[in-house]
Amino acid sequence: MNTPESRPPATPVNDAGLDVSRIRAITLDLDDTLWPIWPTITRAEGALQAWLDQHAPATAALGRDRNTLRDARNQMVTMRPDLALDMSGLRRESIRWLLQRAGDDPALAEPAFEVFFAERHRVELFDDALPALEFLASRFPVVALSNGNADVHRVGIGAHFHASLNAGNFGVGKPDPRIFHAAAQAAGVETSQVLHIGDDAHLDGVGALNAGMQLAWVNREDQVWDHAPLAPHITVSELRALCRALG
């Protein structure tokens, strides 16, 4: 991981210029745009480990070995290519594989996953996320567009969304233009009338731009944009600045 001292300086981003008059709908990434994902996953894995300690101690012992966890994930990717985009399915079946390897009851995979999944939805929103959601939803239909498995209703923010698409349910994920086109259709507008908001320069940025959307790149960590000649229409370090730009 790059530290602030070792991280390369961000290269200047030549924003293409946001055309607010074109915007009729918003598509919005979730993980690392509305909340930081890795603290959430760490807490969820801790809750899962505690549950396994109580209900499947042999599996819990295996789960403390990071190499074993990585092997479980790799095993599932190889054995179940149909789950490649299904983060919930991959997690559930990885737990099942660990249970089987440890000699525990594989049926415990279902309740074990639910412990993980419940905690995965106990996110801590960025300070600017809820005010921005309220602002955006009061002006446009907002469609959640994610490669992850967060459910906006379980998170508690579903009232702000017109619809929600994710890669696991749709069958392809970002940056494939098809999921962006489907999100525009869910909002009832043309793709060119959508502003996509997201943090990942490749998945969100390249995907949205190639699909024909305008892009608001949320660059909270002073990352480098290295996808020239493509460029975001606006780059912001937090969502309040975007809301101000939208008026």
JSON list of N, CA, C and O in Angstrom, two decimals, residues 3 11 16 33-34 51 58 91 142 185 208:
[
{"chain": "A", "resi": 3, "resn": "THR", "atom": "N", "xyz": [2.00, 4.80, 1.00]},
{"chain": "A", "resi": 3, "resn": "THR", "atom": "CA", "xyz": [1.82, 5.75, 2.09]},
{"chain": "A", "resi": 3, "resn": "THR", "atom": "C", "xyz": [1.73, 7.14, 1.49]},
{"chain": "A", "resi": 3, "resn": "THR", "atom": "O", "xyz": [2.09, 7.35, 0.32]},
{"chain": "A", "resi": 11, "resn": "THR", "atom": "N", "xyz": [-1.25, 13.27, -11.25]},
{"chain": "A", "resi": 11, "resn": "THR", "atom": "CA", "xyz": [-1.07, 14.05, -12.46]},
{"chain": "A", "resi": 11, "resn": "THR", "atom": "C", "xyz": [-2.28, 14.95, -12.66]},
{"chain": "A", "resi": 11, "resn": "THR", "atom": "O", "xyz": [-3.39, 14.61, -12.27]},
{"chain": "A", "resi": 16, "resn": "ALA", "atom": "N", "xyz": [-13.19, 17.54, -18.86]},
{"chain": "A", "resi": 16, "resn": "ALA", "atom": "CA", "xyz": [-13.78, 17.86, -20.16]},
{"chain": "A", "resi": 16, "resn": "ALA", "atom": "C", "xyz": [-14.82, 18.96, -20.08]},
{"chain": "A", "resi": 16, "resn": "ALA", "atom": "O", "xyz": [-15.20, 19.53, -21.11]},
{"chain": "A", "resi": 33, "resn": "THR", "atom": "N", "xyz": [-17.31, 5.26, -2.79]},
{"chain": "A", "resi": 33, "resn": "THR", "atom": "CA", "xyz": [-17.88, 6.53, -3.22]},
{"chain": "A", "resi": 33, "resn": "THR", "atom": "C", "xyz": [-18.77, 7.10, -2.13]},
{"chain": "A", "resi": 33, "resn": "THR", "atom": "O", "xyz": [-18.68, 8.28, -1.78]},
{"chain": "A", "resi": 34, "resn": "LEU", "atom": "N", "xyz": [-19.62, 6.24, -1.55]},
{"chain": "A", "resi": 34, "resn": "LEU", "atom": "CA", "xyz": [-20.49, 6.67, -0.44]},
{"chain": "A", "resi": 34, "resn": "LEU", "atom": "C", "xyz": [-19.94, 6.26, 0.92]},
{"chain": "A", "resi": 34, "resn": "LEU", "atom": "O", "xyz": [-20.28, 6.87, 1.94]},
{"chain": "A", "resi": 51, "resn": "TRP", "atom": "N", "xyz": [-18.25, -15.75, 14.87]},
{"chain": "A", "resi": 51, "resn": "TRP", "atom": "CA", "xyz": [-19.34, -16.73, 14.75]},
{"chain": "A", "resi": 51, "resn": "TRP", "atom": "C", "xyz": [-18.79, -18.13, 14.54]},
{"chain": "A", "resi": 51, "resn": "TRP", "atom": "O", "xyz": [-19.26, -19.10, 15.15]},
{"chain": "A", "resi": 58, "resn": "ALA", "atom": "N", "xyz": [-13.13, -25.68, 14.16]},
{"chain": "A", "resi": 58, "resn": "ALA", "atom": "CA", "xyz": [-12.09, -26.17, 13.24]},
{"chain": "A", "resi": 58, "resn": "ALA", "atom": "C", "xyz": [-11.99, -25.26, 12.02]},
{"chain": "A", "resi": 58, "resn": "ALA", "atom": "O", "xyz": [-10.88, -24.95, 11.54]},
{"chain": "A", "resi": 91, "resn": "ARG", "atom": "N", "xyz": [-18.42, -15.46, -1.71]},
{"chain": "A", "resi": 91, "resn": "ARG", "atom": "CA", "xyz": [-18.15, -15.47, -0.27]},
{"chain": "A", "resi": 91, "resn": "ARG", "atom": "C", "xyz": [-18.82, -16.68, 0.39]},
{"chain": "A", "resi": 91, "resn": "ARG", "atom": "O", "xyz": [-18.21, -17.37, 1.20]},
{"chain": "A", "resi": 142, "resn": "VAL", "atom": "N", "xyz": [-32.05, 8.59, -9.29]},
{"chain": "A", "resi": 142, "resn": "VAL", "atom": "CA", "xyz": [-30.70, 8.10, -8.98]},
{"chain": "A", "resi": 142, "resn": "VAL", "atom": "C", "xyz": [-30.72, 6.58, -9.02]},
{"chain": "A", "resi": 142, "resn": "VAL", "atom": "O", "xyz": [-31.55, 5.94, -8.37]},
{"chain": "A", "resi": 185, "resn": "GLN", "atom": "N", "xyz": [-31.48, 2.99, -18.88]},
{"chain": "A", "resi": 185, "resn": "GLN", "atom": "CA", "xyz": [-32.83, 2.52, -19.20]},
{"chain": "A", "resi": 185, "resn": "GLN", "atom": "C", "xyz": [-33.68, 2.43, -17.93]},
{"chain": "A", "resi": 185, "resn": "GLN", "atom": "O", "xyz": [-34.86, 2.80, -17.95]},
{"chain": "A", "resi": 208, "resn": "ALA", "atom": "N", "xyz": [-18.07, 4.47, -17.86]},
{"chain": "A", "resi": 208, "resn": "ALA", "atom": "CA", "xyz": [-19.10, 5.48, -18.12]},
{"chain": "A", "resi": 208, "resn": "ALA", "atom": "C", "xyz": [-18.81, 6.26, -19.38]},
{"chain": "A", "resi": 208, "resn": "ALA", "atom": "O", "xyz": [-19.71, 6.52, -20.20]}
]
